[in-house]
mmCIF file of C-alpha atoms in Angstrom:
data_model
loop_
_atom_site.group_PDB
_atom_site.id
_atom_site.type_symbol
_atom_site.label_atom_id
_atom_site.label_comp_id
_atom_site.label_asym_id
_atom_site.label_seq_id
_atom_site.Cartn_x
_atom_site.Cartn_y
_atom_site.Cartn_z
ATOM 1 C CA UNK A 22 -33.049 -16.751 6.176
ATOM 2 C CA UNK A 23 -34.063 -13.777 4.573
ATOM 3 C CA UNK A 24 -31.680 -11.417 3.294
ATOM 4 C CA UNK A 25 -31.606 -8.366 5.238
ATOM 5 C CA UNK A 26 -30.763 -4.970 4.311
ATOM 6 C CA UNK A 27 -27.565 -3.301 5.381
ATOM 7 C CA UNK A 28 -28.698 0.139 6.544
ATOM 8 C CA UNK A 29 -27.515 0.254 10.079
ATOM 9 C CA UNK A 30 -24.908 2.836 10.772
ATOM 10 C CA UNK A 31 -23.336 4.080 14.090
ATOM 11 C CA UNK A 32 -22.372 7.519 14.725
ATOM 12 C CA UNK A 33 -18.459 8.416 15.521
ATOM 13 C CA UNK A 34 -17.931 8.649 19.468
ATOM 14 C CA UNK A 35 -14.719 9.236 21.363
ATOM 15 C CA UNK A 36 -13.511 8.385 24.809
ATOM 16 C CA UNK A 37 -12.763 11.772 26.641
ATOM 17 C CA UNK A 38 -11.069 11.554 29.697
ATOM 18 C CA UNK A 39 -10.877 9.165 32.781
ATOM 19 C CA UNK A 40 -14.647 9.603 33.519
ATOM 20 C CA UNK A 41 -15.895 8.316 29.869
ATOM 21 C CA UNK A 42 -13.659 5.346 30.277
ATOM 22 C CA UNK A 43 -14.851 4.430 33.973
ATOM 23 C CA UNK A 44 -18.338 4.820 32.380
ATOM 24 C CA UNK A 45 -17.530 2.749 29.639
ATOM 25 C CA UNK A 46 -15.935 0.092 31.912
ATOM 26 C CA UNK A 47 -19.121 -0.016 34.152
ATOM 27 C CA UNK A 48 -21.459 -0.456 31.549
ATOM 28 C CA UNK A 49 -19.655 -3.307 29.927
ATOM 29 C CA UNK A 50 -19.534 -4.895 33.591
ATOM 30 C CA UNK A 51 -23.566 -4.487 33.344
ATOM 31 C CA UNK A 52 -23.687 -6.464 30.189
ATOM 32 C CA UNK A 53 -21.648 -8.998 31.412
ATOM 33 C CA UNK A 54 -23.734 -9.316 34.578
ATOM 34 C CA UNK A 55 -27.375 -9.171 32.704
ATOM 35 C CA UNK A 56 -25.695 -11.705 30.241
ATOM 36 C CA UNK A 57 -26.646 -9.035 27.199
ATOM 37 C CA UNK A 58 -23.191 -9.335 25.508
ATOM 38 C CA UNK A 59 -23.204 -11.769 22.480
ATOM 39 C CA UNK A 60 -20.304 -13.832 22.568
ATOM 40 C CA UNK A 61 -20.351 -16.487 20.602
ATOM 41 C CA UNK A 62 -16.659 -18.241 20.004
ATOM 42 C CA UNK A 63 -14.344 -18.204 17.202
ATOM 43 C CA UNK A 64 -14.375 -18.728 13.407
ATOM 44 C CA UNK A 65 -11.474 -18.945 10.866
ATOM 45 C CA UNK A 66 -12.393 -18.777 7.323
ATOM 46 C CA UNK A 67 -10.344 -19.573 4.293
ATOM 47 C CA UNK A 68 -10.840 -17.732 1.247
ATOM 48 C CA UNK A 69 -8.988 -18.587 -2.116
ATOM 49 C CA UNK A 70 -6.783 -16.237 -4.433
ATOM 50 C CA UNK A 71 -7.640 -16.406 -8.126
ATOM 51 C CA UNK A 72 -5.912 -16.528 -11.462
ATOM 52 C CA UNK A 73 -7.591 -14.782 -14.284
ATOM 53 C CA UNK A 74 -6.656 -16.278 -17.719
ATOM 54 C CA UNK A 75 -9.141 -14.284 -19.896
ATOM 55 C CA UNK A 76 -11.117 -11.293 -19.755
ATOM 56 C CA UNK A 77 -10.096 -9.055 -17.051
ATOM 57 C CA UNK A 78 -11.387 -5.603 -17.474
ATOM 58 C CA UNK A 79 -14.520 -6.670 -19.232
ATOM 59 C CA UNK A 80 -15.744 -7.149 -15.603
ATOM 60 C CA UNK A 81 -16.124 -3.541 -15.185
ATOM 61 C CA UNK A 82 -19.615 -2.396 -14.715
ATOM 62 C CA UNK A 83 -19.434 0.639 -17.079
ATOM 63 C CA UNK A 84 -18.177 -1.543 -19.671
ATOM 64 C CA UNK A 85 -20.414 -4.780 -19.406
ATOM 65 C CA UNK A 86 -23.412 -2.852 -18.882
ATOM 66 C CA UNK A 87 -23.175 -1.593 -22.438
ATOM 67 C CA UNK A 88 -21.397 -4.278 -24.291
ATOM 68 C CA UNK A 89 -21.630 -7.470 -22.213
ATOM 69 C CA UNK A 90 -18.466 -8.916 -20.188
ATOM 70 C CA UNK A 91 -17.083 -12.322 -19.791
ATOM 71 C CA UNK A 92 -13.999 -13.785 -17.882
ATOM 72 C CA UNK A 93 -12.327 -17.278 -17.726
ATOM 73 C CA UNK A 94 -10.331 -17.709 -14.538
ATOM 74 C CA UNK A 95 -9.885 -20.084 -11.651
ATOM 75 C CA UNK A 96 -9.539 -19.996 -7.310
ATOM 76 C CA UNK A 97 -5.922 -21.655 -6.585
ATOM 77 C CA UNK A 98 -4.745 -23.299 -3.859
ATOM 78 C CA UNK A 99 -3.511 -20.206 -1.957
ATOM 79 C CA UNK A 100 -5.691 -18.590 0.456
ATOM 80 C CA UNK A 101 -6.443 -15.578 2.797
ATOM 81 C CA UNK A 102 -7.451 -16.566 6.319
ATOM 82 C CA UNK A 103 -9.726 -14.527 8.657
ATOM 83 C CA UNK A 104 -9.902 -15.166 12.300
ATOM 84 C CA UNK A 105 -12.948 -13.859 14.220
ATOM 85 C CA UNK A 106 -12.891 -13.915 18.085
ATOM 86 C CA UNK A 107 -15.965 -12.805 19.547
ATOM 87 C CA UNK A 108 -15.272 -13.991 22.725
ATOM 88 C CA UNK A 109 -15.426 -11.301 25.591
ATOM 89 C CA UNK A 110 -12.147 -9.376 26.666
ATOM 90 C CA UNK A 111 -11.928 -7.505 29.650
ATOM 91 C CA UNK A 112 -10.409 -3.930 30.195
ATOM 92 C CA UNK A 113 -9.481 -3.475 26.142
ATOM 93 C CA UNK A 114 -11.187 -1.686 23.231
ATOM 94 C CA UNK A 115 -14.062 -3.680 21.841
ATOM 95 C CA UNK A 116 -12.368 -4.062 18.425
ATOM 96 C CA UNK A 117 -9.202 -5.286 18.230
ATOM 97 C CA UNK A 118 -7.615 -5.532 14.526
ATOM 98 C CA UNK A 119 -4.353 -7.341 13.315
ATOM 99 C CA UNK A 120 -3.141 -7.221 9.625
ATOM 100 C CA UNK A 121 -0.144 -5.512 8.535
ATOM 101 C CA UNK A 122 -0.880 -3.019 11.532
ATOM 102 C CA UNK A 123 -2.629 -3.449 14.899
ATOM 103 C CA UNK A 124 -5.363 -1.342 15.774
ATOM 104 C CA UNK A 125 -7.820 -1.083 18.632
ATOM 105 C CA UNK A 126 -10.992 1.012 18.953
ATOM 106 C CA UNK A 127 -14.284 1.054 20.685
ATOM 107 C CA UNK A 128 -16.394 1.788 17.525
ATOM 108 C CA UNK A 129 -16.656 0.818 13.837
ATOM 109 C CA UNK A 130 -15.965 4.548 12.885
ATOM 110 C CA UNK A 131 -12.451 4.703 14.683
ATOM 111 C CA UNK A 132 -11.230 1.787 12.262
ATOM 112 C CA UNK A 133 -8.684 2.787 10.069
ATOM 113 C CA UNK A 134 -8.861 -0.334 7.816
ATOM 114 C CA UNK A 135 -11.558 1.059 5.191
ATOM 115 C CA UNK A 136 -12.719 -2.523 4.326
ATOM 116 C CA UNK A 137 -13.282 -3.421 8.009
ATOM 117 C CA UNK A 138 -14.761 0.110 9.067
ATOM 118 C CA UNK A 139 -17.326 -0.148 6.005
ATOM 119 C CA UNK A 140 -18.374 -3.652 6.865
ATOM 120 C CA UNK A 141 -18.958 -3.292 10.521
ATOM 121 C CA UNK A 142 -20.519 0.307 10.176
ATOM 122 C CA UNK A 143 -23.403 -1.439 8.300
ATOM 123 C CA UNK A 144 -23.633 -5.171 9.632
ATOM 124 C CA UNK A 145 -26.573 -6.062 11.417
ATOM 125 C CA UNK A 146 -24.638 -8.602 13.340
ATOM 126 C CA UNK A 147 -22.436 -6.080 15.079
ATOM 127 C CA UNK A 148 -23.350 -3.449 17.528
ATOM 128 C CA UNK A 149 -22.051 -1.688 20.495
ATOM 129 C CA UNK A 150 -22.275 -4.709 22.965
ATOM 130 C CA UNK A 151 -19.817 -6.853 21.037
ATOM 131 C CA UNK A 152 -16.075 -7.553 21.850
ATOM 132 C CA UNK A 153 -14.232 -8.560 18.366
ATOM 133 C CA UNK A 154 -10.835 -9.632 17.605
ATOM 134 C CA UNK A 155 -10.234 -9.915 13.876
ATOM 135 C CA UNK A 156 -6.849 -11.190 12.556
ATOM 136 C CA UNK A 157 -5.904 -11.767 8.835
ATOM 137 C CA UNK A 158 -2.932 -13.665 7.585
ATOM 138 C CA UNK A 159 -2.320 -14.749 3.926
ATOM 139 C CA UNK A 160 0.162 -17.143 1.655
ATOM 140 C CA UNK A 161 0.497 -14.484 -0.479
ATOM 141 C CA UNK A 162 1.493 -10.795 -0.348
ATOM 142 C CA UNK A 163 -1.280 -8.447 -0.794
ATOM 143 C CA UNK A 164 -1.015 -6.085 -3.704
ATOM 144 C CA UNK A 165 0.104 -8.614 -6.060
ATOM 145 C CA UNK A 166 -2.785 -9.157 -8.551
ATOM 146 C CA UNK A 167 -4.121 -12.368 -6.991
ATOM 147 C CA UNK A 168 -7.326 -10.924 -5.837
ATOM 148 C CA UNK A 169 -6.224 -10.427 -2.261
ATOM 149 C CA UNK A 170 -8.679 -7.365 -1.364
ATOM 150 C CA UNK A 171 -11.616 -9.234 -2.198
ATOM 151 C CA UNK A 172 -10.779 -12.537 -0.532
ATOM 152 C CA UNK A 173 -10.635 -10.635 2.609
ATOM 153 C CA UNK A 174 -13.877 -8.865 2.080
ATOM 154 C CA UNK A 175 -15.647 -12.091 1.099
ATOM 155 C CA UNK A 176 -13.812 -14.147 4.290
ATOM 156 C CA UNK A 177 -14.772 -11.211 6.676
ATOM 157 C CA UNK A 178 -18.411 -11.350 5.797
ATOM 158 C CA UNK A 179 -18.556 -15.079 5.790
ATOM 159 C CA UNK A 180 -16.958 -14.985 9.495
ATOM 160 C CA UNK A 181 -19.540 -12.377 10.564
ATOM 161 C CA UNK A 182 -22.529 -14.715 8.944
ATOM 162 C CA UNK A 183 -21.214 -17.878 10.580
ATOM 163 C CA UNK A 184 -20.064 -17.039 13.543
ATOM 164 C CA UNK A 185 -24.266 -15.910 14.076
ATOM 165 C CA UNK A 186 -25.177 -19.336 12.494
ATOM 166 C CA UNK A 187 -26.148 -18.010 9.298
ATOM 167 C CA UNK A 188 -24.979 -19.685 5.906
ATOM 168 C CA UNK A 189 -24.779 -17.332 2.993
ATOM 169 C CA UNK A 190 -24.796 -18.525 -0.445
ATOM 170 C CA UNK A 191 -21.580 -17.716 -2.693
ATOM 171 C CA UNK A 192 -23.748 -15.621 -4.760
ATOM 172 C CA UNK A 193 -24.765 -13.449 -1.715
ATOM 173 C CA UNK A 194 -21.498 -13.101 -0.608
ATOM 174 C CA UNK A 195 -20.025 -12.100 -3.826
ATOM 175 C CA UNK A 196 -22.817 -9.504 -4.222
ATOM 176 C CA UNK A 197 -22.448 -7.865 -0.958
ATOM 177 C CA UNK A 198 -18.426 -7.822 -1.505
ATOM 178 C CA UNK A 199 -19.266 -6.204 -4.577
ATOM 179 C CA UNK A 200 -21.366 -3.556 -2.976
ATOM 180 C CA UNK A 201 -18.796 -2.887 -0.109
ATOM 181 C CA UNK A 202 -16.188 -2.487 -2.361
ATOM 182 C CA UNK A 203 -17.374 -0.761 -5.545
ATOM 183 C CA UNK A 204 -20.529 1.144 -4.346
ATOM 184 C CA UNK A 205 -19.799 2.107 -0.479
ATOM 185 C CA UNK A 206 -15.642 2.530 -0.925
ATOM 186 C CA UNK A 207 -15.885 3.528 -4.662
ATOM 187 C CA UNK A 208 -12.482 1.293 -5.229
ATOM 188 C CA UNK A 209 -11.921 1.109 -9.158
ATOM 189 C CA UNK A 210 -12.062 -2.443 -10.324
ATOM 190 C CA UNK A 211 -14.177 -5.015 -11.719
ATOM 191 C CA UNK A 212 -16.546 -7.728 -10.144
ATOM 192 C CA UNK A 213 -14.756 -10.873 -10.817
ATOM 193 C CA UNK A 214 -12.474 -11.203 -8.150
ATOM 194 C CA UNK A 215 -15.652 -11.289 -5.333
ATOM 195 C CA UNK A 216 -17.339 -13.854 -7.285
ATOM 196 C CA UNK A 217 -13.816 -15.984 -7.671
ATOM 197 C CA UNK A 218 -13.399 -15.922 -3.936
ATOM 198 C CA UNK A 219 -16.836 -16.767 -2.822
ATOM 199 C CA UNK A 220 -17.733 -19.531 -5.632
ATOM 200 C CA UNK A 221 -14.144 -21.209 -5.691
ATOM 201 C CA UNK A 222 -13.795 -23.205 -8.788
ATOM 202 C CA UNK A 223 -12.546 -22.960 -12.546
ATOM 203 C CA UNK A 224 -15.435 -20.996 -14.088
ATOM 204 C CA UNK A 225 -16.724 -18.811 -17.015
ATOM 205 C CA UNK A 226 -18.227 -15.557 -15.423
ATOM 206 C CA UNK A 227 -20.582 -13.657 -18.067
ATOM 207 C CA UNK A 228 -21.562 -9.809 -16.833
ATOM 208 C CA UNK A 229 -24.527 -8.142 -18.340
ATOM 209 C CA UNK A 230 -27.219 -5.840 -16.620
ATOM 210 C CA UNK A 231 -25.768 -5.395 -13.190
ATOM 211 C CA UNK A 232 -25.842 -8.869 -12.849
ATOM 212 C CA UNK A 233 -23.715 -11.979 -13.594
ATOM 213 C CA UNK A 234 -23.982 -15.469 -14.149
ATOM 214 C CA UNK A 235 -21.303 -18.346 -13.302
ATOM 215 C CA UNK A 236 -20.772 -21.289 -15.515
ATOM 216 C CA UNK A 237 -18.213 -23.989 -14.076
ATOM 217 C CA UNK A 238 -15.868 -25.259 -16.884
ATOM 218 C CA UNK A 239 -15.958 -28.940 -16.945
ATOM 219 C CA UNK A 240 -12.769 -30.757 -18.139
ATOM 220 C CA UNK A 241 -12.184 -34.470 -18.107
ATOM 221 C CA UNK A 242 -9.775 -35.355 -15.049
ATOM 222 C CA UNK A 243 -7.023 -35.663 -17.318
ATOM 223 C CA UNK A 244 -7.052 -32.783 -19.205
ATOM 224 C CA UNK A 245 -7.793 -30.678 -16.044
ATOM 225 C CA UNK A 246 -4.771 -32.045 -14.585
ATOM 226 C CA UNK A 247 -2.709 -31.308 -17.869
ATOM 227 C CA UNK A 248 -3.671 -27.725 -17.915
ATOM 228 C CA UNK A 249 -2.947 -27.316 -13.940
ATOM 229 C CA UNK A 250 0.670 -28.713 -14.674
ATOM 230 C CA UNK A 251 1.240 -26.700 -17.332
ATOM 231 C CA UNK A 252 0.627 -23.410 -15.205
ATOM 232 C CA UNK A 253 3.676 -21.904 -13.819
ATOM 233 C CA UNK A 254 3.524 -18.869 -11.629
ATOM 234 C CA UNK A 255 6.381 -16.426 -11.021
ATOM 235 C CA UNK A 256 6.592 -13.562 -8.608
ATOM 236 C CA UNK A 257 8.201 -9.889 -10.423
ATOM 237 C CA UNK A 258 9.624 -9.013 -6.967
ATOM 238 C CA UNK A 259 7.268 -5.964 -7.293
ATOM 239 C CA UNK A 260 4.086 -4.999 -5.793
ATOM 240 C CA UNK A 261 1.699 -2.178 -6.659
ATOM 241 C CA UNK A 262 -1.542 -0.540 -5.916
ATOM 242 C CA UNK A 263 -4.734 -1.905 -7.943
ATOM 243 C CA UNK A 264 -6.721 0.962 -7.546
ATOM 244 C CA UNK A 265 -4.111 3.511 -9.076
ATOM 245 C CA UNK A 266 -3.676 1.369 -12.299
ATOM 246 C CA UNK A 267 -7.347 0.649 -12.673
ATOM 247 C CA UNK A 268 -7.781 4.575 -12.271
ATOM 248 C CA UNK A 269 -5.420 5.231 -15.206
ATOM 249 C CA UNK A 270 -7.048 2.442 -17.099
ATOM 250 C CA UNK A 271 -10.309 3.975 -16.643
ATOM 251 C CA UNK A 272 -9.169 7.615 -17.113
ATOM 252 C CA UNK A 273 -7.488 6.702 -20.503
ATOM 253 C CA UNK A 274 -8.905 7.237 -24.246
ATOM 254 C CA UNK A 275 -12.349 5.740 -24.093
ATOM 255 C CA UNK A 276 -12.630 4.553 -27.795
ATOM 256 C CA UNK A 277 -8.965 2.858 -27.156
ATOM 257 C CA UNK A 278 -10.199 1.239 -24.122
ATOM 258 C CA UNK A 279 -13.487 0.139 -25.753
ATOM 259 C CA UNK A 280 -11.391 -1.300 -28.468
ATOM 260 C CA UNK A 281 -9.047 -3.405 -26.450
ATOM 261 C CA UNK A 282 -11.881 -4.780 -23.917
ATOM 262 C CA UNK A 283 -13.918 -6.127 -27.101
ATOM 263 C CA UNK A 284 -10.887 -7.726 -28.530
ATOM 264 C CA UNK A 285 -10.121 -9.013 -24.724
ATOM 265 C CA UNK A 286 -13.728 -10.341 -24.605
ATOM 266 C CA UNK A 287 -13.354 -12.226 -28.061
ATOM 267 C CA UNK A 288 -10.713 -14.006 -26.450
ATOM 268 C CA UNK A 289 -12.985 -15.495 -23.886
ATOM 269 C CA UNK A 290 -14.920 -16.805 -26.372
ATOM 270 C CA UNK A 291 -12.504 -18.340 -28.219
ATOM 271 C CA UNK A 292 -10.622 -19.823 -24.994
ATOM 272 C CA UNK A 293 -14.160 -21.157 -23.737
ATOM 273 C CA UNK A 294 -14.350 -23.364 -27.543
ATOM 274 C CA UNK A 295 -10.817 -24.542 -26.834
ATOM 275 C CA UNK A 296 -11.526 -25.856 -23.374
ATOM 276 C CA UNK A 297 -14.936 -27.520 -24.957
ATOM 277 C CA UNK A 298 -13.530 -28.919 -28.075
ATOM 278 C CA UNK A 299 -9.991 -29.667 -27.879
ATOM 279 C CA UNK A 300 -9.583 -33.121 -28.837
ATOM 280 C CA UNK A 301 -6.264 -33.982 -26.684
ATOM 281 C CA UNK A 302 -4.783 -32.283 -23.354
ATOM 282 C CA UNK A 303 -2.017 -31.412 -25.613
ATOM 283 C CA UNK A 304 -3.954 -29.443 -27.898
ATOM 284 C CA UNK A 305 -5.961 -27.830 -25.034
ATOM 285 C CA UNK A 306 -2.789 -26.707 -23.372
ATOM 286 C CA UNK A 307 -1.003 -25.391 -26.422
ATOM 287 C CA UNK A 308 -4.071 -23.525 -27.680
ATOM 288 C CA UNK A 309 -4.683 -22.292 -24.398
ATOM 289 C CA UNK A 310 -1.356 -21.035 -23.910
ATOM 290 C CA UNK A 311 -0.998 -19.480 -27.353
ATOM 291 C CA UNK A 312 -4.641 -17.458 -26.736
ATOM 292 C CA UNK A 313 -3.119 -16.499 -23.579
ATOM 293 C CA UNK A 314 -0.222 -14.769 -25.188
ATOM 294 C CA UNK A 315 -2.336 -12.704 -27.612
ATOM 295 C CA UNK A 316 -4.476 -11.516 -24.699
ATOM 296 C CA UNK A 317 -1.932 -10.263 -22.898
ATOM 297 C CA UNK A 318 -0.861 -8.465 -25.912
ATOM 298 C CA UNK A 319 -4.028 -6.746 -26.296
ATOM 299 C CA UNK A 320 -4.310 -6.227 -22.656
ATOM 300 C CA UNK A 321 -1.180 -4.263 -22.906
ATOM 301 C CA UNK A 322 -2.551 -1.963 -25.308
ATOM 302 C CA UNK A 323 -5.048 -0.609 -22.733
ATOM 303 C CA UNK A 324 -2.581 1.761 -21.132
ATOM 304 C CA UNK A 325 1.242 2.490 -20.620
ATOM 305 C CA UNK A 326 0.557 1.272 -16.907
ATOM 306 C CA UNK A 327 -0.238 -2.500 -17.260
ATOM 307 C CA UNK A 328 3.192 -3.356 -17.843
ATOM 308 C CA UNK A 329 6.864 -2.120 -17.199
ATOM 309 C CA UNK A 330 10.503 -2.689 -18.524
ATOM 310 C CA UNK A 331 10.969 -5.334 -15.621
ATOM 311 C CA UNK A 332 7.954 -7.503 -16.416
ATOM 312 C CA UNK A 333 8.694 -7.200 -20.222
ATOM 313 C CA UNK A 334 11.838 -8.632 -19.637
ATOM 314 C CA UNK A 335 10.598 -11.350 -17.350
ATOM 315 C CA UNK A 336 7.750 -12.564 -19.836
ATOM 316 C CA UNK A 337 10.452 -12.451 -22.815
ATOM 317 C CA UNK A 338 12.498 -14.724 -20.967
ATOM 318 C CA UNK A 339 9.780 -17.254 -20.418
ATOM 319 C CA UNK A 340 8.775 -17.248 -23.673
ATOM 320 C CA UNK A 341 11.959 -17.582 -25.308
ATOM 321 C CA UNK A 342 12.651 -20.401 -22.802
ATOM 322 C CA UNK A 343 9.703 -22.439 -24.470
ATOM 323 C CA UNK A 344 6.306 -21.176 -22.728
ATOM 324 C CA UNK A 345 3.118 -21.296 -25.209
ATOM 325 C CA UNK A 346 2.068 -17.923 -23.593
ATOM 326 C CA UNK A 347 1.587 -16.002 -20.367
ATOM 327 C CA UNK A 348 0.099 -12.587 -18.893
ATOM 328 C CA UNK A 349 0.755 -10.850 -15.845
ATOM 329 C CA UNK A 350 -2.178 -11.522 -13.047
ATOM 330 C CA UNK A 351 -4.305 -8.646 -11.932
ATOM 331 C CA UNK A 352 -4.407 -5.079 -13.251
ATOM 332 C CA UNK A 353 -0.689 -4.920 -14.089
ATOM 333 C CA UNK A 354 2.653 -3.371 -13.500
ATOM 334 C CA UNK A 355 3.653 -5.757 -10.595
ATOM 335 C CA UNK A 356 2.644 -8.940 -8.800
ATOM 336 C CA UNK A 357 2.868 -12.265 -10.489
ATOM 337 C CA UNK A 358 3.462 -13.783 -14.038
ATOM 338 C CA UNK A 359 1.495 -16.721 -15.343
ATOM 339 C CA UNK A 360 2.807 -19.286 -18.259
ATOM 340 C CA UNK A 361 1.270 -21.728 -19.717
ATOM 341 C CA UNK A 362 4.317 -24.195 -20.836
ATOM 342 C CA UNK A 363 4.624 -27.580 -22.183
ATOM 343 C CA UNK A 364 6.130 -30.399 -19.933
ATOM 344 C CA UNK A 365 8.984 -30.776 -21.874
ATOM 345 C CA UNK A 366 9.970 -27.163 -21.433
ATOM 346 C CA UNK A 367 9.338 -26.343 -17.545
ATOM 347 C CA UNK A 368 12.768 -27.264 -16.742
ATOM 348 C CA UNK A 369 13.827 -24.639 -19.031
ATOM 349 C CA UNK A 370 11.472 -22.141 -18.356
ATOM 350 C CA UNK A 371 11.880 -22.380 -14.563
ATOM 351 C CA UNK A 372 16.147 -22.155 -14.891
ATOM 352 C CA UNK A 373 15.357 -18.880 -17.358
ATOM 353 C CA UNK A 374 13.357 -17.197 -14.621
ATOM 354 C CA UNK A 375 15.513 -18.545 -11.504
ATOM 355 C CA UNK A 376 16.034 -15.034 -10.096
ATOM 356 C CA UNK A 377 12.213 -14.842 -9.647
ATOM 357 C CA UNK A 378 10.508 -16.814 -6.723
ATOM 358 C CA UNK A 379 8.135 -19.447 -8.249
ATOM 359 C CA UNK A 380 4.807 -20.624 -6.761
ATOM 360 C CA UNK A 381 3.430 -24.076 -7.395
ATOM 361 C CA UNK A 382 -0.384 -23.818 -7.763
ATOM 362 C CA UNK A 383 -3.339 -26.047 -8.347
ATOM 363 C CA UNK A 384 -7.042 -25.430 -9.209
ATOM 364 C CA UNK A 385 -9.172 -24.843 -5.898
ATOM 365 C CA UNK A 386 -12.833 -26.197 -6.034
ATOM 366 C CA UNK A 387 -13.982 -24.354 -2.923
ATOM 367 C CA UNK A 388 -14.828 -20.878 -2.265
ATOM 368 C CA UNK A 389 -14.604 -19.325 0.967
ATOM 369 C CA UNK A 390 -15.686 -21.595 3.983
ATOM 370 C CA UNK A 391 -14.794 -22.077 7.819
ATOM 371 C CA UNK A 392 -11.749 -24.276 8.546
ATOM 372 C CA UNK A 393 -12.131 -23.961 12.558
ATOM 373 C CA UNK A 394 -15.003 -23.185 14.598
ATOM 374 C CA UNK A 395 -15.197 -23.255 18.447
ATOM 375 C CA UNK A 396 -18.950 -22.161 19.835
ATOM 376 C CA UNK A 397 -19.701 -21.034 23.318
ATOM 377 C CA UNK A 398 -21.898 -23.160 25.140
ATOM 378 C CA UNK A 399 -24.243 -22.153 27.734
#
């Protein structure tokens, strides 16, 4: 199916008094009798979170359109789920939304959740006759540096298309999610989260000229297993707002930012060489981890908001216990710290960081996809 322009908007309307409510219920009854309501069933999408190893920050359009950007990262086996139920509901608001809050509304303009509002205001497959129950839940907390916001946007978009029997490519989903978050909502941030959420996999992503190219990182089964097993993820017990940190970084000294990002970009090339040319699993894990330590130091120099005393202490505990290297995931200042650790030191690192919750992870090859469907049949 041809791509469609997302230009539909819906003016804000409010129910004023019982007369308006009665009129709305009569209209709903008419729609039901005439068979006009498009009630298609239920879809649940599963969209992965991601870990960014190298290149974070070079995926900002203001940087990569001048200098070129690249990241290396992977989707992991922790997910965000979006349930979209389009079955008819009687005597209720047309839109019911459940996340950390509960919302009910008749029109998209009334919704507080900014991503849902932006999607439904412009989406060609939502109109005033639809009834939608939207529920979201996740394996990891929001605002923890794992790309949860973009995983939601991609998963929500995928739900809306799939329930209308439309398959969108990962490229289309990623581009639309980037447009919503960066152009419509004007949120500070890069492009990698939306791409990993849509594509899945262990990838190198290059950014240039308002575009991107995804290159899968191909490893032998032995090497990939060794790298997966070496990754130890710990929660800092702190959450943060990525948009605030990204704004602080973008608004910092421009010459220092470009200098640091150029260095971070160089570590992508060095890490990609290690992934392609390491002669053994042991060499790959060791050199990959050592480069991770170096890129974290470069990232810390971007801004004072990237790290803090507790993160620095936690990182040093892991390094002193024998990790090859590590980094804070996401924008910084909280969330999860990832370490790359040789097999013989993993128990020591786990003990050194026992006050922090460890999350076992593996790489995920799939991007956003449906895991449950229920169709309405005539």
